[in-house]
Every structure is written in structure tokens, then in C-alpha cells.
Coordinates of C-alpha atoms in Angstrom, one line a residue:
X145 CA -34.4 -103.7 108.2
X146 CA -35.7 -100.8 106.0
X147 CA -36.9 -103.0 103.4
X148 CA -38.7 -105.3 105.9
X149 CA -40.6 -102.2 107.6
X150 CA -41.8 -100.7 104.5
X151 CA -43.2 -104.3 103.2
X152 CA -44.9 -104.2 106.5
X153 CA -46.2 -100.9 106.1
X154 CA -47.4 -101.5 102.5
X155 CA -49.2 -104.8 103.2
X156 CA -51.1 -103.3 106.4
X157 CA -52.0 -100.8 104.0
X158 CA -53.3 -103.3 101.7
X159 CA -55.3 -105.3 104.0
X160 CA -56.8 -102.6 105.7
X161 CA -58.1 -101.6 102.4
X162 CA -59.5 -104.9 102.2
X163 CA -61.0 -105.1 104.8
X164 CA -62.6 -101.8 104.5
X165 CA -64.2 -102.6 101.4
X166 CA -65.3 -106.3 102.5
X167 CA -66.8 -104.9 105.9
X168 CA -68.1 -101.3 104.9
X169 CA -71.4 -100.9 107.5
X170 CA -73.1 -98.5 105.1
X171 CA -72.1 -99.6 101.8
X172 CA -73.5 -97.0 98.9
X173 CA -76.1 -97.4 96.4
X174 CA -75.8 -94.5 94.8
X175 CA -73.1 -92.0 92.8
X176 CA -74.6 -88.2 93.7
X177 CA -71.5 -87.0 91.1
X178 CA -72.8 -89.2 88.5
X179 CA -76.4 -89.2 89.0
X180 CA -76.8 -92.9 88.6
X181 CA -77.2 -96.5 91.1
X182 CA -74.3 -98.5 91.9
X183 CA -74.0 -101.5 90.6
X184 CA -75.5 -104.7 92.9
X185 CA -74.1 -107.8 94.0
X186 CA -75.3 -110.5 91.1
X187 CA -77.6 -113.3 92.1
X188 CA -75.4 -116.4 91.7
X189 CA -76.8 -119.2 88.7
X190 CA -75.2 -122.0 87.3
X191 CA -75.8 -120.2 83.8
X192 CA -74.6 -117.1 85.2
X193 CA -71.2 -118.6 85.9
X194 CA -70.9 -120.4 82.6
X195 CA -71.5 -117.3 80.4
X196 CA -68.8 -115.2 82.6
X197 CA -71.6 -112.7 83.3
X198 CA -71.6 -113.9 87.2
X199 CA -67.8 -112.4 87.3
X200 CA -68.6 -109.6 85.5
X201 CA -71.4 -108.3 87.9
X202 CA -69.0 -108.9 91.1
X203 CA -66.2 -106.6 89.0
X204 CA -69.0 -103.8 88.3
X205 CA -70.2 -104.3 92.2
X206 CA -66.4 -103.8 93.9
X207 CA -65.2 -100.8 91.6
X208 CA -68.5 -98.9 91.8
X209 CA -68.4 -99.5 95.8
X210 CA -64.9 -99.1 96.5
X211 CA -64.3 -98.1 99.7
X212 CA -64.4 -93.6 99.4
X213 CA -65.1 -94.3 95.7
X214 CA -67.2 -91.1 95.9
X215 CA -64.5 -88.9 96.6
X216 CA -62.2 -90.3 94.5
X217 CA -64.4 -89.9 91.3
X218 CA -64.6 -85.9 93.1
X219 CA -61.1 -85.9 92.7
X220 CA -60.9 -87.3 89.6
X221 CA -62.8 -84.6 88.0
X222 CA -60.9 -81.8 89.7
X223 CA -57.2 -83.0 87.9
X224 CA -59.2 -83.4 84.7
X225 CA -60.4 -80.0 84.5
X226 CA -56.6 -78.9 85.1
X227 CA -56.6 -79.9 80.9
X228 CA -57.4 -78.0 78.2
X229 CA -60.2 -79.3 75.7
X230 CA -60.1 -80.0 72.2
X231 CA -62.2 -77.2 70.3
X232 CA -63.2 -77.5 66.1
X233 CA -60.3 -76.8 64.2
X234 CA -57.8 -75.7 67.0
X235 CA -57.1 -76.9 70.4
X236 CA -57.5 -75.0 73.5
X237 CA -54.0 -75.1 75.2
X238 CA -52.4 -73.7 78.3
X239 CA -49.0 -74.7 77.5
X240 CA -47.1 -75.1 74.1
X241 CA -44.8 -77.9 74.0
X242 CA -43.4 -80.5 71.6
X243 CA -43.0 -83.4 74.1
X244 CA -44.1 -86.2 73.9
X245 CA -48.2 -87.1 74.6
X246 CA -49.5 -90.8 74.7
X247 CA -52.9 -90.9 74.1
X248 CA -53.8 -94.6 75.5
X249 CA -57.1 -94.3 73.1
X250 CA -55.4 -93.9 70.3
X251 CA -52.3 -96.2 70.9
X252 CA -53.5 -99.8 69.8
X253 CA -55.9 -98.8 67.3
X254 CA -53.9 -101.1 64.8
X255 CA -54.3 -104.4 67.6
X256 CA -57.7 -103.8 68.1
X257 CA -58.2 -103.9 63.9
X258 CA -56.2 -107.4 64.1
X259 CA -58.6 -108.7 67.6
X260 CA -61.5 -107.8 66.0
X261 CA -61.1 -109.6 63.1
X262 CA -60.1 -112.6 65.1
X263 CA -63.1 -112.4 67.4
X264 CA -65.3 -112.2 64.6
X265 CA -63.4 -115.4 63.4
X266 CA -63.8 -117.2 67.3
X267 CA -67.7 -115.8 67.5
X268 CA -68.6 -117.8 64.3
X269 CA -66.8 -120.9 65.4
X270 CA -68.7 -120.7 69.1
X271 CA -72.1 -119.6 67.5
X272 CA -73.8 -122.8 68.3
X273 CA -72.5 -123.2 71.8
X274 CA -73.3 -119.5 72.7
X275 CA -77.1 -120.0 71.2
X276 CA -77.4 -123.3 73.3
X277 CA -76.1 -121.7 76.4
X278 CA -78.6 -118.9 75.6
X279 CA -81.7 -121.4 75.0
X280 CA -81.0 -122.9 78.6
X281 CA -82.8 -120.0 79.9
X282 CA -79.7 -117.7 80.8
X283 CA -80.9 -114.0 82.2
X284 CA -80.6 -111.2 79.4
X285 CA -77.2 -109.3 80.3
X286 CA -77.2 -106.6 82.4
X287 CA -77.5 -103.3 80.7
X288 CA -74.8 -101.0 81.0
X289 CA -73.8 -97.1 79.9
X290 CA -70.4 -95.5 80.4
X291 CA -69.3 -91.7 79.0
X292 CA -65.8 -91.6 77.7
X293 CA -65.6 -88.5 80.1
X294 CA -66.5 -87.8 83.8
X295 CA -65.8 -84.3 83.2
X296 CA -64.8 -81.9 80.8
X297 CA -64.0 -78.3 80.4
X298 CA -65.1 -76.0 77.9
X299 CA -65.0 -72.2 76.5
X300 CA -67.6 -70.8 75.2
X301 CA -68.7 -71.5 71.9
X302 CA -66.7 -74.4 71.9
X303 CA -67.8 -78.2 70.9
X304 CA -67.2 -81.3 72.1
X305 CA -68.3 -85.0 71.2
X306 CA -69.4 -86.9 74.3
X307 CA -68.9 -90.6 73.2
X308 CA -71.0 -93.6 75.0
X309 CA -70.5 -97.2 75.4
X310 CA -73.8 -99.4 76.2
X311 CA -74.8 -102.9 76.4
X312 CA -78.0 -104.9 76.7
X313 CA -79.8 -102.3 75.3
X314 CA -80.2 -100.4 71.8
X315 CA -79.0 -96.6 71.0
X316 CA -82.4 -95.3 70.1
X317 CA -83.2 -96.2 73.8
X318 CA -80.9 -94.5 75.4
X319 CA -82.0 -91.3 77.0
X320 CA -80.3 -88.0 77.1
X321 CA -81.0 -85.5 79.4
X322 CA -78.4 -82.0 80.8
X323 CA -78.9 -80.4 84.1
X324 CA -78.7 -76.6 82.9
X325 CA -79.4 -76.2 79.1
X326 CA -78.7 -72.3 79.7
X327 CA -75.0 -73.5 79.7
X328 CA -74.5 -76.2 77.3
X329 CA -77.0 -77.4 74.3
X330 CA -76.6 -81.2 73.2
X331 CA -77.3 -83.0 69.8
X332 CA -77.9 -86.7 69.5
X333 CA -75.6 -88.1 67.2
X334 CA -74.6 -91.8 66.9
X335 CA -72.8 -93.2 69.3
X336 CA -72.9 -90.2 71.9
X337 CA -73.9 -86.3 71.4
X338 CA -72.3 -83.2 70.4
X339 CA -71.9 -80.3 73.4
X340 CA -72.2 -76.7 72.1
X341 CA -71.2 -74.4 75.5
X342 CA -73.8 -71.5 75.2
X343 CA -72.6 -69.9 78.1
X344 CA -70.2 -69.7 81.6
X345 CA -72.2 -72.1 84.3
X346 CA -72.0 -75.8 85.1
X347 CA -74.3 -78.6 83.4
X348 CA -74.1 -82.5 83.9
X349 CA -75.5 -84.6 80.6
X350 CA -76.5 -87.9 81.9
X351 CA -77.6 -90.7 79.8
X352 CA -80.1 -93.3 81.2
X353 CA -80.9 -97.2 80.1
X354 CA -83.7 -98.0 80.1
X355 CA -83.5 -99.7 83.0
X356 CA -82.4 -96.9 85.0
X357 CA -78.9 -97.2 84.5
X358 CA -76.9 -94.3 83.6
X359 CA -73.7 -92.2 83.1
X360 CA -73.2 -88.5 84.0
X361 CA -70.4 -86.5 82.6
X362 CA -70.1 -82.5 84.4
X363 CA -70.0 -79.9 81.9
X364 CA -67.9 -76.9 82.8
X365 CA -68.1 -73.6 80.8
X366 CA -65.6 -70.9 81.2
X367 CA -65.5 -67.4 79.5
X368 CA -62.3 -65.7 79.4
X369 CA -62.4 -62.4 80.9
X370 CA -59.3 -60.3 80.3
X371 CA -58.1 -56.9 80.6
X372 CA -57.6 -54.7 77.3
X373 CA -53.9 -52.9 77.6
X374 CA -52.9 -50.7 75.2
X375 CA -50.9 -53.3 72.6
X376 CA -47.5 -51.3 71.8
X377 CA -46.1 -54.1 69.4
X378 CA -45.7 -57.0 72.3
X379 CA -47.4 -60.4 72.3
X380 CA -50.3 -60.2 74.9
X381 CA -51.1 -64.4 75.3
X382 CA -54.2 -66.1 76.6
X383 CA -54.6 -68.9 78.1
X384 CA -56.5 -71.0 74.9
X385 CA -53.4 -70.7 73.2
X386 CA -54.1 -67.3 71.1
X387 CA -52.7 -64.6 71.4
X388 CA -52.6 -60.5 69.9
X389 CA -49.6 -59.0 68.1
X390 CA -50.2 -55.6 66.8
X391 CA -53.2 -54.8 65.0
X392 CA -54.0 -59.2 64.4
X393 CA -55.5 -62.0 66.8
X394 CA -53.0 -65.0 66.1
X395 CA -53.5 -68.8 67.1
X396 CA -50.3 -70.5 68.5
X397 CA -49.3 -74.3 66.9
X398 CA -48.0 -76.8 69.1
X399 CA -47.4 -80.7 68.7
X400 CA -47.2 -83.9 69.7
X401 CA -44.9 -86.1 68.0
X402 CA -47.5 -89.5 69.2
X403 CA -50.8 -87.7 67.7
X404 CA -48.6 -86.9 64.5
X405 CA -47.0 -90.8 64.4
X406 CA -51.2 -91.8 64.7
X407 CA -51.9 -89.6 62.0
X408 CA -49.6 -90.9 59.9
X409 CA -50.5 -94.0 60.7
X410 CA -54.3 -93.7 59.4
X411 CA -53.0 -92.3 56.3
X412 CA -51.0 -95.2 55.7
X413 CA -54.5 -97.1 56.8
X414 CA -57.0 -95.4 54.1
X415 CA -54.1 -96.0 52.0
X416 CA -54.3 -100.0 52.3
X417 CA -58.0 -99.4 51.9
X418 CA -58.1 -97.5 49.0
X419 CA -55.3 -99.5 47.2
X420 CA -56.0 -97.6 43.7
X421 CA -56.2 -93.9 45.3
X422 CA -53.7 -91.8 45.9
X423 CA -53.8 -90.8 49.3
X424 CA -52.5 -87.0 49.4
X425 CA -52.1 -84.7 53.0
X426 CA -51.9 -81.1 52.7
X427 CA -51.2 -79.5 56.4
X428 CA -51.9 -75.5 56.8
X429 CA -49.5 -73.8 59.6
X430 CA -51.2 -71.7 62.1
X431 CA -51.5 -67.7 61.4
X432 CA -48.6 -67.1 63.5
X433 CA -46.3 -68.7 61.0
X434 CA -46.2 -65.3 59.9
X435 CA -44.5 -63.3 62.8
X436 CA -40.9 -63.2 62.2
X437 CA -40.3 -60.9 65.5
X438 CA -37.6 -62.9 67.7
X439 CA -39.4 -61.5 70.2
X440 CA -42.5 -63.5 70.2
X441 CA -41.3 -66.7 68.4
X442 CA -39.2 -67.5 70.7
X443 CA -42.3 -67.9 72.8
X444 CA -44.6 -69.8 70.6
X445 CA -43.4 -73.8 68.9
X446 CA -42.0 -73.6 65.5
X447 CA -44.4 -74.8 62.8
X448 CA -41.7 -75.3 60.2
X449 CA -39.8 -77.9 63.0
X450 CA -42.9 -79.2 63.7
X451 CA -44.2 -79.7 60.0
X452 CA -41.2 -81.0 59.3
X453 CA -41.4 -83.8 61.9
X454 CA -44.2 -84.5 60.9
X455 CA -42.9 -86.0 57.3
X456 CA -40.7 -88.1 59.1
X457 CA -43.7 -90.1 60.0
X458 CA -45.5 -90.0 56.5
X459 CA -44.7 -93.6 54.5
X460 CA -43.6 -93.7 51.1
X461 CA -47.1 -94.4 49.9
X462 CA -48.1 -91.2 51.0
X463 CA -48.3 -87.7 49.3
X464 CA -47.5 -85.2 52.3
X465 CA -47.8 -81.4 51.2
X466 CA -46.2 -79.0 53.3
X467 CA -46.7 -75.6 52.2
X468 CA -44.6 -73.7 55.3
X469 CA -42.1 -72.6 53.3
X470 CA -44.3 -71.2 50.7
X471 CA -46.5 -69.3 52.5
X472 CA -43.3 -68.2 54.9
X473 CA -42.0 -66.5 51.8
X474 CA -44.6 -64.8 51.4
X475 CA -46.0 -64.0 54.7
X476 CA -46.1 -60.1 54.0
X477 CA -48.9 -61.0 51.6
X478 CA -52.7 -61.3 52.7
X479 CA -52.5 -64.8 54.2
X480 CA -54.2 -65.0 57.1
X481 CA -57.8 -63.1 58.5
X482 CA -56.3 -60.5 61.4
X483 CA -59.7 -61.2 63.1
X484 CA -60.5 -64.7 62.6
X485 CA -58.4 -68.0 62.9
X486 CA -58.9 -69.2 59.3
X487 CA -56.2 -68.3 56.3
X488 CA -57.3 -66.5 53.5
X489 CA -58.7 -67.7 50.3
X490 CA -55.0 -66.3 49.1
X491 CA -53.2 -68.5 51.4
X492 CA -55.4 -71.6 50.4
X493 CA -54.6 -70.9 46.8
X494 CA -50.8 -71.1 47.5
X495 CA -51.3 -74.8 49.2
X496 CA -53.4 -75.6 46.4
X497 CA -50.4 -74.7 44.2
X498 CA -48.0 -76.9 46.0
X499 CA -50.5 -79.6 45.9
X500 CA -51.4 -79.3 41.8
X501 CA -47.9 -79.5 41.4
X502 CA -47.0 -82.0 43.3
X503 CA -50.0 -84.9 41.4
X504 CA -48.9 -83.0 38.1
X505 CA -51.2 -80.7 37.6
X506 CA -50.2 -77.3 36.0
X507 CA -51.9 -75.0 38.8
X508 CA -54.2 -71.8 37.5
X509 CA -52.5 -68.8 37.6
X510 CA -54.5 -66.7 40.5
X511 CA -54.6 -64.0 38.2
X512 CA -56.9 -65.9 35.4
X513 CA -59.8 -66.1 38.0
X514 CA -62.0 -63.4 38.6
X515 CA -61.8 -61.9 42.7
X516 CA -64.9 -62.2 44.2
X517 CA -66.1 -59.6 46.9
X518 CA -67.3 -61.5 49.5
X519 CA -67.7 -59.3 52.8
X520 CA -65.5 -55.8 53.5
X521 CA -65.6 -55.4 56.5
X522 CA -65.7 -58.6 58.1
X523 CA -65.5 -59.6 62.1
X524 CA -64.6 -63.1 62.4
X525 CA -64.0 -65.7 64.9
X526 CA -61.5 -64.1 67.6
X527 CA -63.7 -61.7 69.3
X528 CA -65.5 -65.3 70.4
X529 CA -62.0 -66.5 71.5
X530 CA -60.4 -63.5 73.1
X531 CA -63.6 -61.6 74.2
X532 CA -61.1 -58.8 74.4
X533 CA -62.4 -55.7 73.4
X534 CA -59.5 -54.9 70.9
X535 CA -60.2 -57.5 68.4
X536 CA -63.2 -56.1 67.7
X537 CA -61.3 -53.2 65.8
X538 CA -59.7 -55.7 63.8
X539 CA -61.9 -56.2 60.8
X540 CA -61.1 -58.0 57.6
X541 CA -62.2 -58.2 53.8
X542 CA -62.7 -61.4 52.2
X543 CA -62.5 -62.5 49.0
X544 CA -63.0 -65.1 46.8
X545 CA -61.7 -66.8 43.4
X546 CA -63.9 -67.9 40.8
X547 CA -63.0 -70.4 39.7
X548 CA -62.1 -71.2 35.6
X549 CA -64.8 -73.8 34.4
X550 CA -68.1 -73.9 35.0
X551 CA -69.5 -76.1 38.3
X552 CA -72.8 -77.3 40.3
X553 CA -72.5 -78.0 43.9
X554 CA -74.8 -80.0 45.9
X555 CA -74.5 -79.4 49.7
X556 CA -75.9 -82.3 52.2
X557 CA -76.5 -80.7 55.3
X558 CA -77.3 -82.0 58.8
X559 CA -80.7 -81.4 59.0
X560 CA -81.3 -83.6 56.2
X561 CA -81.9 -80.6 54.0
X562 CA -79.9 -81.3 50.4
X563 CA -79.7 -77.7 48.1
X564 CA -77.5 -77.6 44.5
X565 CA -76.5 -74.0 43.6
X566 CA -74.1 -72.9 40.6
X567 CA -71.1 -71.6 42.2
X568 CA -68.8 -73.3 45.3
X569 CA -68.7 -69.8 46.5
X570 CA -72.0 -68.8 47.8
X571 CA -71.0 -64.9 48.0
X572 CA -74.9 -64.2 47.5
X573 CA -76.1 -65.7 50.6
X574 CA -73.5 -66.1 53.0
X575 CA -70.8 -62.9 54.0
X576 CA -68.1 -64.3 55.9
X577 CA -65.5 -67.5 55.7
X578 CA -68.8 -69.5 55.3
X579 CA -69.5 -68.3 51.7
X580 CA -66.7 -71.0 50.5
X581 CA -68.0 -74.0 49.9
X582 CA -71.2 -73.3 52.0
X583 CA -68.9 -73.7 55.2
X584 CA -69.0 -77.0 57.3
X585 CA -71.2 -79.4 56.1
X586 CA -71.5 -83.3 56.5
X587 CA -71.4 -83.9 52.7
X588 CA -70.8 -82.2 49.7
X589 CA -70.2 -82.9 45.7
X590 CA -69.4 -80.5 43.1
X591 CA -69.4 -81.6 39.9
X592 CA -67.3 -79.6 37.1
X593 CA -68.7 -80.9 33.2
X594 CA -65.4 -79.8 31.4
X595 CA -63.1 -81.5 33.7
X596 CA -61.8 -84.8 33.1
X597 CA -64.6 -87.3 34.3
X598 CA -62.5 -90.1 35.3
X599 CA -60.7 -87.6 37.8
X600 CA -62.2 -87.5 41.0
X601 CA -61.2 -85.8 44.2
X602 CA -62.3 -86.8 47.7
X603 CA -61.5 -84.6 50.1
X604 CA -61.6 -84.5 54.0
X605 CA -61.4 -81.4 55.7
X606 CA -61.6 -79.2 58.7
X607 CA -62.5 -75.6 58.4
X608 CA -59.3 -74.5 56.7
X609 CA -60.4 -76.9 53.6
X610 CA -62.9 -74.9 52.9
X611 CA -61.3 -71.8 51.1
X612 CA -58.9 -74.2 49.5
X613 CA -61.8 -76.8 47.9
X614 CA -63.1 -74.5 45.1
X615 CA -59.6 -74.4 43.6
X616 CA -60.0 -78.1 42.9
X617 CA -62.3 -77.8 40.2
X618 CA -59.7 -76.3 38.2
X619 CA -58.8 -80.5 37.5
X620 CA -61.3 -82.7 38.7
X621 CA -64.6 -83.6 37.3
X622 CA -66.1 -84.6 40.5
X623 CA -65.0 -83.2 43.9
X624 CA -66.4 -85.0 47.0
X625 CA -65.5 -82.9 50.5
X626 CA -66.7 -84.8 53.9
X627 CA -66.1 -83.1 57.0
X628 CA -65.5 -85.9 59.8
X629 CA -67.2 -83.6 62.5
X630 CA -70.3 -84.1 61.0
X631 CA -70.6 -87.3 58.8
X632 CA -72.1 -90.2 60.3
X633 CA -71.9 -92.6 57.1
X634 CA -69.7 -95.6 56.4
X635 CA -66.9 -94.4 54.1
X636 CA -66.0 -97.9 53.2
X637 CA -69.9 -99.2 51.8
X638 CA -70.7 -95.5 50.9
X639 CA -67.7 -95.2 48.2
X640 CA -66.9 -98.8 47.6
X641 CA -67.5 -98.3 44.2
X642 CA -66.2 -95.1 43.0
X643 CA -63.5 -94.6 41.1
X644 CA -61.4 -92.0 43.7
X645 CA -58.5 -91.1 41.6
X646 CA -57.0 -88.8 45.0
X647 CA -57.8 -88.8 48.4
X648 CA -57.1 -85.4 50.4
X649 CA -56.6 -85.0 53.7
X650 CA -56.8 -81.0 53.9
X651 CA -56.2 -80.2 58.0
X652 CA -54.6 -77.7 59.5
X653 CA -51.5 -78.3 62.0
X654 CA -53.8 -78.5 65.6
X655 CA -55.9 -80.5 63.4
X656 CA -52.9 -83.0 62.5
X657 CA -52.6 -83.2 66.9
X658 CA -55.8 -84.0 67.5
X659 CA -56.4 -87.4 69.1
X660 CA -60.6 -86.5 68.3
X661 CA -59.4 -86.0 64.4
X662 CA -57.8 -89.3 64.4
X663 CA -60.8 -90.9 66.2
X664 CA -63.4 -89.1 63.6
X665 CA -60.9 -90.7 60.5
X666 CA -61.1 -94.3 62.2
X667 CA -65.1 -94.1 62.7
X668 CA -65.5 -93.2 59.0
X669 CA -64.3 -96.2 58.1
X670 CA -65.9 -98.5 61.2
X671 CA -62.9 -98.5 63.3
X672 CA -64.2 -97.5 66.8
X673 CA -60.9 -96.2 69.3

């Protein structure tokens, strides 16, 4: 009886949604929380019906006029902001945990390589059907924008890439447009933009077809604002996932064991191809690999387990560099920056070690390079994160190695502009982390005249490649460094024809997590996620 009483009650529900949404007596045109028109009821043609584009218009018209879709979307984008963001190099967290995280994205990358393949195969075969259903005077398609995000949350400082999907229309015609640009600033790049959050506030970026179509996502900026205790040796944690221990601002690590499997995954996918590189991955742990206080890392994920796990995943084919126990050995030393998030050039120069070693190379010994002074009292990026007033007092010195033979580097940068300089280490201009390598840059090539000229490195990196870059021209003759945030080429047609002897993937551990990582690897090489 039960049973029959709650079908009943589930299929009055049913219809009575039904019916709401095939009666509605003031159906709406228009999304206020997206800034954009609903989607009409298609006019009904013959050719309409034969190219599928009839269905496709009354699909569009019932989900954007849903019976309380508005409020729905509303609360939509309040659960979303209950998440934490992704930021450059490490990812703002609430929570550390190793479970498990399916990223739905990210999950059948490897089918949609197959279906694409075989719709390219099924497009050719229809061609002349599609052009002569075309030439009997079918209506252009509808044009179409949708974000990849109704909402997002962001700290301040922080950057985010806003992807769009479009149709019936061309990219350069797409127009971009943000509600507050005291909050957020936005850069056209291809195939959405890239949010910088200036400051705390709201902003919505909406992107218009042009015929009128568009897609809003809502920008929200937050700046922490947190009290400054006295710190008298206990962890004091924020909610992004850092945290300060004694006289140091530390970042956290965390994984998922899905992101790490994807990872993996791609690696195994340059891998097939590149068939005659060697694809290597060198991971950097998080600064608070270096705590060995009970006390506090029994509040924080173990990098070493999740390192570790990480291998599991990595396929024969595969050089995986973990340098955790390395650097754990020596974590007394001058590893990591007490004020910023980066390691050392010192800690790079022990995973470059691990790595020379590991392709046969007989590494430099650090103490045949000559220490370059680089800044000495230097405030880096955890005042930004923490905006508490005791990491300011934290102040660091950094130093470079030169290194052994003598090098050119030629830095692409995003603007366009292209400068060569003598030295990887630009100690001259720049006096911070930025110095190595010129910082972040889309493109870069250093070329070393002694070195072997049939050895070539390729390296891809987030900021923690950076400081460990200039040790490579202690072996290569041509070092190529792309960072994925900012390169907007074709890996595939741009290097088809070099001669890569390695390929290095050179992240750090929130790096390895990150479903945007994985999706900035599969773009480089015209996968789209």
C-alpha cells in the first residue's frame, strides 16, 4: 500500500510539473541572473526538421523556460560559491582531504579523442548530403553562447579562465563586457578570458553574440580579513588552505586520487604523441613538507602518501621524479621562501639532481656555480594570501645559481613583445622569484652553444619550474619552457618537427590536482575537455 501511495505521490508530482510548464500564463523572456533572452519557440520548416535544428530550438525553449527556472539558476549559484576556486599554482581549499573527486569534465577526455576522430570520419562521408540539405535554402543555425561557469568565487589577486562555447557565429565576434571592472579585470584569450580579482565586490562578465545572445557568469571577490594573535609555535590556518607556523607562511597539499589518475593519463597521452621523447614528471611537495611537529601534521594531508600514490598511476613509459624524500632529508636547509609560496632556487636544485640522475646525467655539484644575489630582503607572495599583518615581518633573501656554460635566452611574452638577454637569471632587472627565467611567460628558449646540440629539453611548468629551469643548461643545448597558463599555440604543428630528446613536466603537487592543469595540457595539443 506504501509502495502504491508513494507512486501516486511522485507521478502527481510529475504531471503537475508538466503541466505547469506547458500552461505557464506569463512565461519569461528573459534571465535577470544571466543578463541575457530566453530562448523562443522555433518556427517549424520542413528543412528545419530534416537538419535536427527544429528539435534543438524546442530543447533550448523548455530548459531556458522551465517552470521557476529563475530561481533555480539563483540557487544554483549559491551551492557553487560554497567551493573553493582553483588559483595559479595552488588551489584555494577549505578542506584537505584525499577522497576521492570526479571531475565529469575531465572523465571521458580519452572517448571524446576516439568520437571525434570518428565524427570527422562520418562528416566526410555525409559532406554532400549536408551541402545539399544546405543549398535547399535551410535558415543559418541559431547562434548560441554558454560559460562553463554561472558563478565563481575568487580571492583577491587570484585568476581564473572563463571558458565559452559558441555556435553560428565566429570568436572575434563575440563581445565581452563585466559589470564592475573596480572588482575583477578580464583579458581576451582564445576560447574565453582570463579574470584577475582586483578587489572585494561583485562583477558579472557577460558575453554577447552578435545577435544578442549571451551568457553571464557572477564574479565574486572575497578578501580575507583575519585577526593577528600572537603565534607561540601553533599552526594558525586559513581558510585558502595556508596557514602560519612560527616565524613562516606555509601552503597545505591535498589530493585527489581522480585528478592524479587524469594526470597520469595525459602523460601517458604526450607520450603516444611524442613516440621518440622521453616524457619525464618531476612533482615539487608543498612548503609544509617541511614541518615535522606531530602537532600540525597531523592536521594537514601527507605529501609523501600522496606523492607516492601518485606513482601508482604513472605507466611504465613514464619517468616520474619524486623528490619528497630528498628534500625531507634535508628540510633544515633553505628550501622553501618563509614569505612566499615558491621553493627556493636550493630546493629546485635538489629536484634537478634527482632528475639528472635519473636520464643519466652526472648533476653539477651546487658548489661549482657561482651564488647569485638576487634580492635580501625580499616580501613575497603570502602577505597577498594571508593579508595578516604578521607575514609581513617574514622577509626572505633570494638567491640564484649561475649556471656552468655560457647561455642566451629569448623570452616570448604576451604582449607580443620578444627580448634575448645573456643570462636565465635576470638578477639585473627583476628582484624577487621573477628574476629566474624572467618569471611566467607564454614561451621561452635558451640556447646553451657548448651543450650537446642534439639534446633538447622541453619543459612545461608552473611557477615552481621556474627556479629549477636554469639548471637545465648544465646538459642541454636547447631548452624550450612553455607555461600552459599562457600559451595559446598548437603544441603538436608548432614542434612537429623538432628533435625533443625529453619532455618535462615540472608542477608542483596542487598543480598535479588540478582539473584546470589537465585541461591547459589537453588544449596544447587540440584536445578541448
Amino acid at each position: 500500500m506504501i509502495d502504491v501511495v508513494t507512486l501516486a505521490i511522485i507521478g502527481a508530482a510529475f504531471c503537475a510539473v508538466v503541466c505547469l510548464n506547458i500552461f505557464q500564463s506569463n512565461r519569461p523572456t528573459y534571465s535577470e541572473s544571466e543578463n541575457r533572452e530566453l530562448a523562443k519557440m522555433p518556427k517549424f520548416s520542413f528543412s528545419a526538421l530534416w537538419n535536427g535544428s527544429y528539435f534543438r530550438g524546442i530543447d533550448s525553449f523548455v530548459s531556458d523556460t522551465f517552470y521557476q527556472r529563475e530561481a533555480l539558476v539563483l540557487g544554483a549559484k549559491k551551492i557553487s560559491l560554497l567551493y573553493g576556486v582553483q588559483g595559479g599554482d595552488f588551489i584555494y581549499i577549505g578542506q584537505q582531504s584525499s577522497e576521492e573527486e570526479s571531475d565529469n569534465e575531465l572523465d571521458n577526455w580519452k572517448d571524446k579523442l576516439s568520437s571525434s576522430s570518428s565524427q570527422e570520419s562520418s562528416e566526410a562521408q555525409s559532406g554532400s548530403s549536408s551541402e545539399e540539405s544546405e543549398n535547399e535554402g535551410s535558415s543559418a543555425p541559431n547562434m548560441r553562447v554558454v560559460l562553463d561557469k554561472l558563478s565563481a568565487k575568487m580571492m583577491v589577486e587570484d585568476v581564473l579562465t572563463l571558458s565559452v562555447e559558441f555556435q553560428g557565429c565566429e570568436e572575434s565576434e563575440l563581445e565581452w563586457s563585466i559589470s564592475d571592472d573596480k572588482a575583477i579585470k578580464i583579458e581576451v584569450k582564445e576560447g574565453g578570458v582570463q579574470i584577475t580579482a582586483l578587489a572585494k565586490g561583485t562583477s558579472t562578465v557577460t558575453v554577447k553574440a552578435p545577435d544578442g545572445t549571451s551568457a553571464s557568469c557572477e564574479i565574486t571577490v572575497d578578501q580575507i580579513e583575519i585577526s593577528s594573535p600572537e603565534n607561540n609555535g601553533e599552526a594558525d590556518f586559513f581558510p585558502n588552505g595556508l596557514f602560519i607556523y612560527k616565524d613562516a607562511a606555509y601552503v597545505q597539499g591535498s589530493y585527489s586520487k581522480s585528478r592524479m589518475q587524469t594526470y597520469a593519463e595525459i602523460l601517458e597521452y604526450y607520450g603516444e604523441l611524442f613516440p621518440n621523447s622521453r616524457i619525464n614528471a618531476v612533482v615539487a611537495p608543498l612548503s609544509s613538507m617541511v614541518i615535522d611537529d606531530p602537532a600540525v601534521t597531523s592536521k594537514i594531508v601527507n605529501q609523501k602518501k600522496a606523492m607516492e600514490t601518485f606513482g601508482t598511476y604513472i605507466t611504465e613509459g613514464v619517468n616520474y621524479v619524486n623528490p619528497y624524500d630528498d628534500l625531507f632529508a634535508r628540510r633544515n636547509e633553505y628550501l622553501y621562501f618563509r614569505s612566499d609560496h615558491h621553493w627556493t632556487a636550493l630546493g629546485a636544485y635538489y629536484a634537478y639532481a634527482k632528475f639528472a640522475k635519473s636520464v643519466g646525467f652526472e648533476p653539477t655539484p651546487l658548489e661549482n656555480m657561482e651564488p647569485i644575489a638576487i634580492a635580501q630582503k625580499y616580501h613575497g607572495s603570502m602577505y597577498t594570501y594571508t593579508k595578516d599583518e604578521r607575514v609581513k615581518e617574514f622577509t626572505d633573501v633570494v638567491t640564484g645559481y649561475t649556471p656552468t656554460k655560457e647561455h642566451t635566452m629569448t623570452i616570448h611574452r604576451s604582449n607580443g613583445d620578444v627580448n634575448t638577454y645573456n643570462s636565465c637569471i635576470l638578477n639585473k632587472y627583476i628582484k624577487g622569484y621573477g628574476a629566474f627565467i624572467g618569471g611566467d611567460n607564454p614561451y621561452t628558449v635558451i640556447k646553451v652553444p657548448d651543450n650537446p646540440q642534439n639534446l633538447t629539453a622541453l619543459v612545461f611548468k608552473d611557477s615552481f619550474g621556474t627556479a629549477f629551469v636554469p639548471f637545465l643548461c648544465e646538459h642541454y643545448g636547447t631548452v624550450i619552457v612553455i607555461d600552459p597558463r599562457y600559451a595559446d599555440f598548437n603544441l603538436c604543428e608548432m614542434f612537429a618537427d623538432y628533435n625533443i630528446t625529453d619532455i618535462i613536466f615540472m608542477n608542483n603537487l596542487q598543480s598535479v590536482n588540478s582539473s584546470s592543469w589537465a585541461k591547459m595540457y589537453l588544449r596544447l595539443v587540440g584536445v578541448e575537455s
